[in-house]
Coordinates of C-alpha atoms in Angstrom, one line a residue:
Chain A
X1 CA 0.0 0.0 0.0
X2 CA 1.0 3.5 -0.7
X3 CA 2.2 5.4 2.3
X4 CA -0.1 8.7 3.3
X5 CA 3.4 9.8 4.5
X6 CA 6.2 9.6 2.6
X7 CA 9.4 11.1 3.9
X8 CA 12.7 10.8 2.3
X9 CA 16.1 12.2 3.0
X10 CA 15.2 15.4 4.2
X11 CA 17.7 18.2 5.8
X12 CA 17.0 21.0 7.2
X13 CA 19.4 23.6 8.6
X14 CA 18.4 26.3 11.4
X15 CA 21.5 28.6 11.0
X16 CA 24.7 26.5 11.9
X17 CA 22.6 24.1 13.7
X18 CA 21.7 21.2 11.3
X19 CA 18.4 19.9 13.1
X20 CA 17.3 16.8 10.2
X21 CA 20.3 15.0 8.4
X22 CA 18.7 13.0 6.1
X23 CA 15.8 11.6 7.7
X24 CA 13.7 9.1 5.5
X25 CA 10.1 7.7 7.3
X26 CA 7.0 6.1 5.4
X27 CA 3.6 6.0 7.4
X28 CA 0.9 4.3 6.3
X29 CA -2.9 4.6 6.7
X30 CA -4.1 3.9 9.9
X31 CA -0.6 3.8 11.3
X32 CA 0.3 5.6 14.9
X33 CA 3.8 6.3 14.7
X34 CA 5.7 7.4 17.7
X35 CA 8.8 9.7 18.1
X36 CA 10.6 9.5 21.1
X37 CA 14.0 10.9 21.6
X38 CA 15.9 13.5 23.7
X39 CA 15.2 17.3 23.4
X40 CA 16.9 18.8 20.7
X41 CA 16.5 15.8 18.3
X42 CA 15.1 16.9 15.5
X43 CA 11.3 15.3 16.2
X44 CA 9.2 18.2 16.6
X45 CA 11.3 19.8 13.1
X46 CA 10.1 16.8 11.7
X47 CA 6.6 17.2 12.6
X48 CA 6.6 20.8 11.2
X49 CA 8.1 20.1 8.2
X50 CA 5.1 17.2 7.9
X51 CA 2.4 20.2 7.3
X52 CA 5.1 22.5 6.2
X53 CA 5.1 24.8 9.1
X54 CA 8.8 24.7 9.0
X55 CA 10.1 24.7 5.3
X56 CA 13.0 22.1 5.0
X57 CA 16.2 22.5 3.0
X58 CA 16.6 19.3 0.9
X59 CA 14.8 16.1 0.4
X60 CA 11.5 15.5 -0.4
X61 CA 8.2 14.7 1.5
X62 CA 5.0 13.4 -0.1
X63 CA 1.7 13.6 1.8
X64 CA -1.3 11.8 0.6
X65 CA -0.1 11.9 -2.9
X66 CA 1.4 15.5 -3.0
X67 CA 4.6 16.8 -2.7
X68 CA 5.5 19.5 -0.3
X69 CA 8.2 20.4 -2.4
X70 CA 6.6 22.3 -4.8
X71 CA 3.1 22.3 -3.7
X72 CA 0.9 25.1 -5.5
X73 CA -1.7 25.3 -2.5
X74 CA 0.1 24.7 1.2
X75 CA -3.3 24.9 2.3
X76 CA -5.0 22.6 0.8
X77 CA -2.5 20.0 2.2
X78 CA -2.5 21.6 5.8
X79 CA -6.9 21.3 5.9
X80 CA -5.9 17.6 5.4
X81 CA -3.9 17.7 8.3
X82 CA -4.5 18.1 11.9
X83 CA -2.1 19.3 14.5
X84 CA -2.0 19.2 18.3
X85 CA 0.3 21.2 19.7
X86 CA 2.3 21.6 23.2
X87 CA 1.1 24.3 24.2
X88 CA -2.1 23.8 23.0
X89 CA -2.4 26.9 21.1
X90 CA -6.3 27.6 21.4
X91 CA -7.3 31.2 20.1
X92 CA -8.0 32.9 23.8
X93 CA -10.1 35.2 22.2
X94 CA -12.8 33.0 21.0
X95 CA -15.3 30.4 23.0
X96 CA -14.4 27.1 22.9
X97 CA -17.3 26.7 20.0
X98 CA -16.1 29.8 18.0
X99 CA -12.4 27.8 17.6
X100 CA -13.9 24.7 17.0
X101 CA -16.5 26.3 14.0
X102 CA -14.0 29.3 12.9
X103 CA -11.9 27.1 10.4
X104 CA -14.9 24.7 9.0
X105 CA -16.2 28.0 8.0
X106 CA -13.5 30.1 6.7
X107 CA -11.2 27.2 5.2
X108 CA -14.2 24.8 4.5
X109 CA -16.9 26.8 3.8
X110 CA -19.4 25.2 5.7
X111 CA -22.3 27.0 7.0
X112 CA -22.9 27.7 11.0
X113 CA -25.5 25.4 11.7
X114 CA -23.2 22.4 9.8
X115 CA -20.1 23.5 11.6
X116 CA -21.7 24.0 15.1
X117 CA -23.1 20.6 14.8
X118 CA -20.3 19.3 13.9
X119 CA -18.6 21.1 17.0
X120 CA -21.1 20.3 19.8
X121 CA -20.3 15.9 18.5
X122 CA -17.0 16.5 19.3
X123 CA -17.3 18.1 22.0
X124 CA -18.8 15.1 23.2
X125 CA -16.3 13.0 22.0
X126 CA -13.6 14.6 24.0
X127 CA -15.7 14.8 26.8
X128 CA -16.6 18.2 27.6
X129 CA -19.6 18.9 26.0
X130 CA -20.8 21.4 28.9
X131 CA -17.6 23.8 28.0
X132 CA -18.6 25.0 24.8
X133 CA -19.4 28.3 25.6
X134 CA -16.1 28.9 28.3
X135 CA -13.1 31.0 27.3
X136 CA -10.2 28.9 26.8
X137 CA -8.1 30.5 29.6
X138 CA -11.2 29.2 31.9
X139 CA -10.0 26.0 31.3
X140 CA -7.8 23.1 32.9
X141 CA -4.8 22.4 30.5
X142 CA -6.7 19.4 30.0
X143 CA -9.6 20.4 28.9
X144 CA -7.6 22.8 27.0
X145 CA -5.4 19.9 25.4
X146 CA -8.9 18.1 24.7
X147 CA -10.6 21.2 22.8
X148 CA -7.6 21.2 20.7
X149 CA -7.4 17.8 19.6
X150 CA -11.5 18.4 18.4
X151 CA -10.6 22.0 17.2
X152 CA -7.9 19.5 14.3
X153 CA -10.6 16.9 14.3
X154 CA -13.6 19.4 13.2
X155 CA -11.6 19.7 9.9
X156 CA -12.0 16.1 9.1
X157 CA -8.4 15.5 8.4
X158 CA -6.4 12.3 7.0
X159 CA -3.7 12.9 9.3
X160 CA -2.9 13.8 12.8
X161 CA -0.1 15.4 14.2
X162 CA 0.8 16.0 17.9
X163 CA 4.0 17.6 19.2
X164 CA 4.5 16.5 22.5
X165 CA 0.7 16.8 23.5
X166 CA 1.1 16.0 27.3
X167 CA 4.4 17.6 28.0
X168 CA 2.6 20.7 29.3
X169 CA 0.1 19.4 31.6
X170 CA -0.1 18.6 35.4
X171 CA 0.3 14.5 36.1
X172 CA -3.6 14.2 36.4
X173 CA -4.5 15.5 33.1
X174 CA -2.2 13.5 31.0
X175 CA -4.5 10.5 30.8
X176 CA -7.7 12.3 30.0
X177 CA -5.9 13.3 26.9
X178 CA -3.9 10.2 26.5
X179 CA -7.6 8.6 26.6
X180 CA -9.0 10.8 23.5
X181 CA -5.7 9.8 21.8
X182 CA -6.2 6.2 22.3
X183 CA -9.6 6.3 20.7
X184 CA -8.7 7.6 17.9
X185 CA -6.0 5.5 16.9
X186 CA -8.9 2.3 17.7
X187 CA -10.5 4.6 15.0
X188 CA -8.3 3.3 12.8
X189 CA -6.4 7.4 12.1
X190 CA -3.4 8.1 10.9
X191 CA -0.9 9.8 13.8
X192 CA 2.1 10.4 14.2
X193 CA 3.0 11.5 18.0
X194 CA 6.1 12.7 19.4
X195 CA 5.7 12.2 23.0
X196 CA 7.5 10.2 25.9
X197 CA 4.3 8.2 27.1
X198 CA 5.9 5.2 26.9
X199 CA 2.7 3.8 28.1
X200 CA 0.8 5.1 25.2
X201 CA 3.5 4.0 22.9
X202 CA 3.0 0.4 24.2
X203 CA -0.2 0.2 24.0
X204 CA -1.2 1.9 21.2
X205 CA 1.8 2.9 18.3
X206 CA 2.1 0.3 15.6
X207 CA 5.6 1.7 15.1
X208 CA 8.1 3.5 17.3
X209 CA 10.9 5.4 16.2
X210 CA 13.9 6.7 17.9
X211 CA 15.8 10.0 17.0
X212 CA 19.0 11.6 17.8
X213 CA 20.8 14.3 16.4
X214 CA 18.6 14.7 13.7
X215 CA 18.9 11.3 12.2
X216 CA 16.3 8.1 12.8
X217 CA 18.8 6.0 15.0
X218 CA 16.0 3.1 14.9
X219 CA 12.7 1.8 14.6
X220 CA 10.5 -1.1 15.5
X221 CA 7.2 -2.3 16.8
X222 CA 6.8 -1.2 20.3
X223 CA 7.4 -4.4 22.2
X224 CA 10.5 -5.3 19.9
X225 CA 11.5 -1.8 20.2
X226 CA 11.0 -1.6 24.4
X227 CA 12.2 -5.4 25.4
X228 CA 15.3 -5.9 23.0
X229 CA 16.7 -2.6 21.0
X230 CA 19.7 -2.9 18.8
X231 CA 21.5 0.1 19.1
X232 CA 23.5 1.3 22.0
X233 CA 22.4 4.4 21.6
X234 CA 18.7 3.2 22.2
X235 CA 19.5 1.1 24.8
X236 CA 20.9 4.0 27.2
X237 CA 18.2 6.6 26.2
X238 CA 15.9 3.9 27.4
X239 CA 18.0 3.1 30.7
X240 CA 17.9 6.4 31.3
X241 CA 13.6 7.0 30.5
X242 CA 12.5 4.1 31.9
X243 CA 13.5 4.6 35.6
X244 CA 11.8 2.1 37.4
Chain B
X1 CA -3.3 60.0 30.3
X2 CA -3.5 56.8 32.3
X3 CA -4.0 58.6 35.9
X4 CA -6.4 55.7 36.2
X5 CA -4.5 53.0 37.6
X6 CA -6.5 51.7 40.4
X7 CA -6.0 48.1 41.5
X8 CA -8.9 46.5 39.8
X9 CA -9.5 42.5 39.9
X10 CA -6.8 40.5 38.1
X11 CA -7.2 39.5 34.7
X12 CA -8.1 35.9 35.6
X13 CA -10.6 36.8 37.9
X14 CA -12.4 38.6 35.0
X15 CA -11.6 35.8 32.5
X16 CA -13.8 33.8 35.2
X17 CA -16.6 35.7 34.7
X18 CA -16.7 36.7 31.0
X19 CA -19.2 39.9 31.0
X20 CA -18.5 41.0 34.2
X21 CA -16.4 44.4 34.4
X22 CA -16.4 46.8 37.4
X23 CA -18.5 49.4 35.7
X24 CA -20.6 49.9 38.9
X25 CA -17.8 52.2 40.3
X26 CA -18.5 55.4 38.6
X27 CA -14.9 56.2 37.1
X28 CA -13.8 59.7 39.1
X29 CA -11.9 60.9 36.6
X30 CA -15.4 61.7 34.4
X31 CA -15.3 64.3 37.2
X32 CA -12.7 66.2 36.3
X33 CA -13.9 66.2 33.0
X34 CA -17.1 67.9 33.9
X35 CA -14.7 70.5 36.4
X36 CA -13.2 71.8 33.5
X37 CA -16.3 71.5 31.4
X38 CA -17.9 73.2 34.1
X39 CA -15.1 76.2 34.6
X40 CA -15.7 76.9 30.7
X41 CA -19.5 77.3 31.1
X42 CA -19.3 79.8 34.3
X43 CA -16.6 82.0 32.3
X44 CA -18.7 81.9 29.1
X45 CA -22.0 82.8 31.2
X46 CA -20.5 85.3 34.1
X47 CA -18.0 87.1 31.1
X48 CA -19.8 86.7 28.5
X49 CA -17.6 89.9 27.1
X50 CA -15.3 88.4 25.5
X51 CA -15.5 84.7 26.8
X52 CA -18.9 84.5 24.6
X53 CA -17.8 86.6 22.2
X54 CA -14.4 84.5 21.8
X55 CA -16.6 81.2 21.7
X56 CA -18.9 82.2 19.0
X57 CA -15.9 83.3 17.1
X58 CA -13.8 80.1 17.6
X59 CA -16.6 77.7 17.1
X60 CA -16.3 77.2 13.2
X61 CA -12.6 76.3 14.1
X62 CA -13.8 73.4 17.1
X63 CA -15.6 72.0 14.1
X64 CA -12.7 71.6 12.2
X65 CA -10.5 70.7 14.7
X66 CA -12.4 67.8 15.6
X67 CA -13.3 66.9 11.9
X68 CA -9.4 67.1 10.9
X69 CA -8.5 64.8 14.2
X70 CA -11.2 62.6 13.6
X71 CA -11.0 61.6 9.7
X72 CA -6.7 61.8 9.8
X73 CA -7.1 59.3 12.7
X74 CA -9.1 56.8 10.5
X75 CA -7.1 56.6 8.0
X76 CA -3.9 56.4 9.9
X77 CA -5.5 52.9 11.4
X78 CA -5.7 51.5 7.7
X79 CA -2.1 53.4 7.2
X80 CA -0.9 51.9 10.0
X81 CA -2.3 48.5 9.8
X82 CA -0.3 48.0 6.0
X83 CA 3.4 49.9 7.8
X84 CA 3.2 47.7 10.6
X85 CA 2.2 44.2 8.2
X86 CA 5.1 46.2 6.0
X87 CA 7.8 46.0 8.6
X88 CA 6.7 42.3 9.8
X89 CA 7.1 41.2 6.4
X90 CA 9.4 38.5 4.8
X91 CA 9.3 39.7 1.1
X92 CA 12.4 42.5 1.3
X93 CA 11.0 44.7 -1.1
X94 CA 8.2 45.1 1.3
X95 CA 9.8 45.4 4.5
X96 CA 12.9 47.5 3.3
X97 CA 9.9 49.8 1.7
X98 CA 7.9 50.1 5.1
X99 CA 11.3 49.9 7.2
X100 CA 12.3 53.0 4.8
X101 CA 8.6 55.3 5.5
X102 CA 8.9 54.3 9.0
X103 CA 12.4 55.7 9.7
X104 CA 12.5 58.8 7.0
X105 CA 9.0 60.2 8.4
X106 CA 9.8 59.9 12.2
X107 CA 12.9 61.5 11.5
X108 CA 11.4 64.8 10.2
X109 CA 9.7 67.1 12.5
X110 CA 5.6 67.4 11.7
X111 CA 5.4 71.1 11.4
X112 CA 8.4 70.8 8.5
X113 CA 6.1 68.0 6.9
X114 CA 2.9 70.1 7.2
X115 CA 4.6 73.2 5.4
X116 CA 6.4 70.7 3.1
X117 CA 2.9 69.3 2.5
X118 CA 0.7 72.7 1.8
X119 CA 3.9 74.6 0.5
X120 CA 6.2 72.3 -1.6
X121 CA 4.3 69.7 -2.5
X122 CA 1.4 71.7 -5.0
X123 CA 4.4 73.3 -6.8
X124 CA 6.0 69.4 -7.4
X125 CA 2.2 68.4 -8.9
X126 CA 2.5 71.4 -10.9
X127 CA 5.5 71.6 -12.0
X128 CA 4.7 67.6 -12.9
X129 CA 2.0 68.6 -14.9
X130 CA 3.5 71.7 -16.9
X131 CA 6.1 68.9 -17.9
X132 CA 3.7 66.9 -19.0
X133 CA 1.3 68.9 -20.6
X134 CA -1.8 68.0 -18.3
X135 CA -3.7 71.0 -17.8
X136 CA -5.5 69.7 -14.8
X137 CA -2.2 69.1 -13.0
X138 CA -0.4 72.5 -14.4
X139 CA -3.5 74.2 -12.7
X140 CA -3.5 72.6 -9.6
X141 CA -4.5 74.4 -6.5
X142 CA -3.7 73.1 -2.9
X143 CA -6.8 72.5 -0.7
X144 CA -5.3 73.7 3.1
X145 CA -7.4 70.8 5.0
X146 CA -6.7 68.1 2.3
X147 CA -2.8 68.6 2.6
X148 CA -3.1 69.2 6.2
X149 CA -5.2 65.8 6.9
X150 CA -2.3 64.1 4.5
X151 CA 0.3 65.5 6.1
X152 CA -1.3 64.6 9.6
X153 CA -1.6 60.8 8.1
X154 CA 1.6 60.4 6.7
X155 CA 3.4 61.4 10.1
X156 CA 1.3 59.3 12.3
X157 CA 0.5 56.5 10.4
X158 CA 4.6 56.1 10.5
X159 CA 4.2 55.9 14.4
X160 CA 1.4 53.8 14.2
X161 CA 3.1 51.4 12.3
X162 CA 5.6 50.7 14.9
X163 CA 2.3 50.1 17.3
X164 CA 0.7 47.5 15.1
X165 CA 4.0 45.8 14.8
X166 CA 4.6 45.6 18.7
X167 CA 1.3 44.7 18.9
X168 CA 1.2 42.2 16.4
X169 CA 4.8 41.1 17.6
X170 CA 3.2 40.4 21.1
X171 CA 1.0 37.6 19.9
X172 CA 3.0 33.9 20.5
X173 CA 3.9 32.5 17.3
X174 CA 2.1 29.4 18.3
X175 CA -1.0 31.3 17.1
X176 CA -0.6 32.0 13.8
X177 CA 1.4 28.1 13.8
X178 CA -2.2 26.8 15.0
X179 CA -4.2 28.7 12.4
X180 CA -2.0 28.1 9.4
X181 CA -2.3 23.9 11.1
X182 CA -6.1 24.3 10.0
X183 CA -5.7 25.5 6.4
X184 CA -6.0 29.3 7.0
X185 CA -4.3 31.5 4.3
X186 CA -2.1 33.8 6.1
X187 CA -4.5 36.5 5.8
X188 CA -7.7 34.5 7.4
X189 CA -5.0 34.1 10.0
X190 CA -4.3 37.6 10.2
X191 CA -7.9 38.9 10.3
X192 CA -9.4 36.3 12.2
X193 CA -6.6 35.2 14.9
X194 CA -3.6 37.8 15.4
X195 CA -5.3 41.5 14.7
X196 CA -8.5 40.5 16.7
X197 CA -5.8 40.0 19.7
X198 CA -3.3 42.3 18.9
X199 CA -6.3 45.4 18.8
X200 CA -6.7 44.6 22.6
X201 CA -2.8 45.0 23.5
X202 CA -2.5 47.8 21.4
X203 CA -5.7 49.7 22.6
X204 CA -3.6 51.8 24.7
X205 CA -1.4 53.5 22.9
X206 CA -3.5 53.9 20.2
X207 CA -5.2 55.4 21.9
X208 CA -2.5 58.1 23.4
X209 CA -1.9 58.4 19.9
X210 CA -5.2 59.7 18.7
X211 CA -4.9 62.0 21.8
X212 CA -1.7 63.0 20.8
X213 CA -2.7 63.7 17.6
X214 CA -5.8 65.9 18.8
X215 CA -3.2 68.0 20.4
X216 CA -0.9 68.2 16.9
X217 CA -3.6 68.9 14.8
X218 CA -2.8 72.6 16.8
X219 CA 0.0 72.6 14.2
X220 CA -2.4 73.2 10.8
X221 CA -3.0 76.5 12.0
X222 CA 0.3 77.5 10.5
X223 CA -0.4 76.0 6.7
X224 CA -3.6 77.9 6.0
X225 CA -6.0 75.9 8.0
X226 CA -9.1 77.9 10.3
X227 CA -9.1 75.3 13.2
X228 CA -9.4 76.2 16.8
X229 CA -5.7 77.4 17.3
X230 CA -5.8 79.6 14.4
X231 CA -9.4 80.7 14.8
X232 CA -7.9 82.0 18.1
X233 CA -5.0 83.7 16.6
X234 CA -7.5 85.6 14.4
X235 CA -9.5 87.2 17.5
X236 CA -6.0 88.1 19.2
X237 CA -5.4 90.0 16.2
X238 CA -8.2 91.9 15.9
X239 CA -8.9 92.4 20.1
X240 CA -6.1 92.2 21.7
X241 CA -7.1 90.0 24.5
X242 CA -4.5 87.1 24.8
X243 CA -5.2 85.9 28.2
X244 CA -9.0 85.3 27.7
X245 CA -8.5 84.4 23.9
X246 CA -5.4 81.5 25.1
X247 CA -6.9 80.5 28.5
X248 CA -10.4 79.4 26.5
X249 CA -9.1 78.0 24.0
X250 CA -6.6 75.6 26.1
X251 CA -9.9 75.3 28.2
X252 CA -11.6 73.8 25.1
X253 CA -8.5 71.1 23.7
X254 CA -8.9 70.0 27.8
X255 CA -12.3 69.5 27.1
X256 CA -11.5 67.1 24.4
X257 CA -8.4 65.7 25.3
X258 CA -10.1 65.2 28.6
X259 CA -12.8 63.4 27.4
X260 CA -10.9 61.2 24.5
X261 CA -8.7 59.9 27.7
X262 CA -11.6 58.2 29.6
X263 CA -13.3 57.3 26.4
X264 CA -9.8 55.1 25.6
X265 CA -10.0 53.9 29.1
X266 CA -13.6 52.8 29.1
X267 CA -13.0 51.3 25.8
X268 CA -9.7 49.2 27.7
X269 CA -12.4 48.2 30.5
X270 CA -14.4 47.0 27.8
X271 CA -12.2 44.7 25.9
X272 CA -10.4 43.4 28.6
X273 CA -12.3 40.5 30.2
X274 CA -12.2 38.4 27.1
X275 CA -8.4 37.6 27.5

């Protein structure tokens, strides 16, 4: 099968620091692939040069058919991707609803009813349908992370992107979002999820993938990957994570 | 302007309760508003020779005054607004262009751009004109309040660029990164995301400005233009009564100056909860 991802020697330089050396990654439909690796790494890069929010030097990357390359309409790749961000990035000036509707009807021309509909399901989905008319900033972080991940989904995308999704939240509102995460990659969507859940890795990535430096050092299915890794490099990033 | 610094309920307490503002509390600086407002009356009804006199004569000029301030100050938002998107631009033409108005312009004092404006520049269209054999140019005759309200937006929309950029500047970048995620051009992102945010922050000075420029539009009277300073002027010339003529008529820009300033600040009240 045709990847939905297709990522292939890419490079991309910030100044003198060279943050992707050739990095090459397929995913496929329906595939949840997790990035793990220290700071500084290179994953997040990766991620924004997946929807092009960081353009990348050299190398190529095809998503659902289209190269970023030389792609005519950014945006019409983007709408087909969702991303979840660290610091969740909701628009503080808008309710909940208004950032959940605002793109279906400016980028997808739907009409208020439609997109308010659409809103309010998921809503429910992530759990707080009751918040819809709340500011963001009188919300928890995750309730915040939550709207965010249905803010992406309202745009019906192929794809989803998160950048360290729990990395900014208190210890008790990492599996509330870890939850919504789980059940969409039952769902059967696309992700790709740079995160150090280990325990979402496990239990729900078809594929992790380890980076250092910029360069893919190794990947595997999870419990190949966690129980017997092949490179020493792996082997003490994971001595060193997975503190028991 | 901002006297009005009184320890209100922290911006999280209002985000609680979105609506809610402490409006009860009748702001005291209205007061001093209606002193002065007040102080102008007695002296117009208890002197009415020449404080009356002096009104009725100056009253064609507080009309202008506040018609010059007013329509300058529109346009040097949209002025503004394209400088400050200018200097945050990545195309160089653009930027080195808006970097270029923004420096040159702030480096010339307004009255020289005023006189450059109602003196110099008429000559340039007509000189352009006899050199290219348009009549209507040749012919051209300068309207004082048209120059003066260019020359008032070309000054300050330079200043007001450098607001809208701070302003736009003090938006996180994960903003316009989450709107662009979604599939917005940058300019749904602009309109709908970073200016709607970046109006709030830069309320205040914007505010100072159009205050500001209420004061400098005192500066037309020297480029042909009857507003309130020059109406003044006139009256002095012909009476010979500068104390009454000068104390009134600083009287009346407090009155409006006054009165801008807690407009601004109710305005601030206004927009702030939503943060």
């Amino acid at each position: 099968m045709e990847p939905i991802i297709h990522v292939e020697k890419v490079h991309k330089r910030f100044g003198r620091v060279h943050a992707l050396r050739g990095v090459s990654l397929d995913v496929r439909k329906s595939e949840v692939v997790v990035i793990i690796g220290p700071s500084g790494s290179g994953k997040s890069t990766l991620l924004h040069c997946i929807n092009r929010l960081e353009e990348y030097d050299s190398g190529q990357i095809v998503v659902d058919g289209i190269s970023l390359s030389n792609a005519e309409n950014i945006n019409a790749v983007r709408r087909e991707i969702g991303m979840v961000f660290q610091s969740f990035n909701l628009f503080p000036h808008l309710t909940v609803l208004d950032n959940l509707t605002l793109a279906q009807r400016v980028v997808r021309g739907r009409r208020r009813d439609e997109s308010r509909e659409l809103a309010s399901s998921l809503l429910t989905k992530v759990g707080i349908p009751e918040k819809a008319s709340a500011y963001p900033a009188q919300l928890s972080g995750g309730q915040q992370q939550r709207v965010a991940i249905a803010r992406a989904l309202a745009m019906n995308p192929k794809i989803m992107l998160f950048d360290e999704p729990t990395s900014a939240l208190d210890p008790e509102m990492i599996k509330e979002v870890l939850d919504v995460m789980l059940t969409l990659a039952r769902e059967g969507m696309t992700m790709v999820v740079v995160s150090h859940e280990m325990g979402f890795a496990c239990a729900a990535a078809t594929r992790v993938v380890f980076m250092d430096e910029g360069q893919i050092v190794e990947e595997g299915s999870p419990d190949k990957f966690f129980t017997c890794p092949q490179q020493e490099r792996t082997k003490s990033f994971l001595s060193k994570v997975l503190h028991v | 302007m901002s006297v009005n610094q009184e320890p209100g309920p922290r911006d999280e307490e209002l985000a609680r309760i979105p609506g809610a503002e402490p409006s009860s509390r009748i702001d005291v600086w209205w007061w001093l508003v209606a002193l002065v407002a007040g102080v102008t009356v007695l002296l117009t009804v208890l002197k009415p020779d020449p404080y009356w006199r002096i009104l009725l004569f100056v009253r064609d000029g507080i009309l202008i005054t506040v018609t010059i301030t007013i329509s300058s100050f529109l346009f040097v938002l949209v002025v503004g607004m394209f400088g400050g998107l200018g200097r945050l631009s990545r195309n160089p033409v653009i930027h080195t262009a808006a970097t270029l108005y923004v420096e040159l312009i702030r480096g010339i004092p307004m009255l020289v751009q005023l006189i450059w404006w109602y003196f110099a520049f008429p000559v340039v269209i007509q000189q352009v004109g006899t050199w290219l054999n348009i009549p209507a140019l040749a012919d051209y005759r300068a309207n004082p309040v048209f120059l003066a309200i260019v020359g008032l937006v070309f000054c300050y929309g330079a200043y007001m660029s450098e607001i809208y950029r701070a302003g736009i500047q003090s938006i996180p970048k994960g903003q316009m990164e989450a709107a662009r995620s979604l599939g917005m051009t940058y300019f749904q992102a602009m309109r709908h995301i970073i200016l709607p945010q970046a109006v709030r922050v830069i309320l205040p000075p914007v505010g100072n400005e159009f205050i500001a420029l209420l004061k400098d539009s005192s500066l037309v009277s020297v480029v042909a233009v009857a507003d309130l300073t020059r109406r003044g002027r006139e009256f002095m010339s012909t009476h010979f009564n500068p104390i009454e003529v000068w104390t009134l008529v600083a009287l009346l820009y407090l009155i409006m100056t006054l009165f801008s300033a807690r407009v601004v600040s109710w305005a601030e009240k206004k927009t702030r909860f939503e943060r």
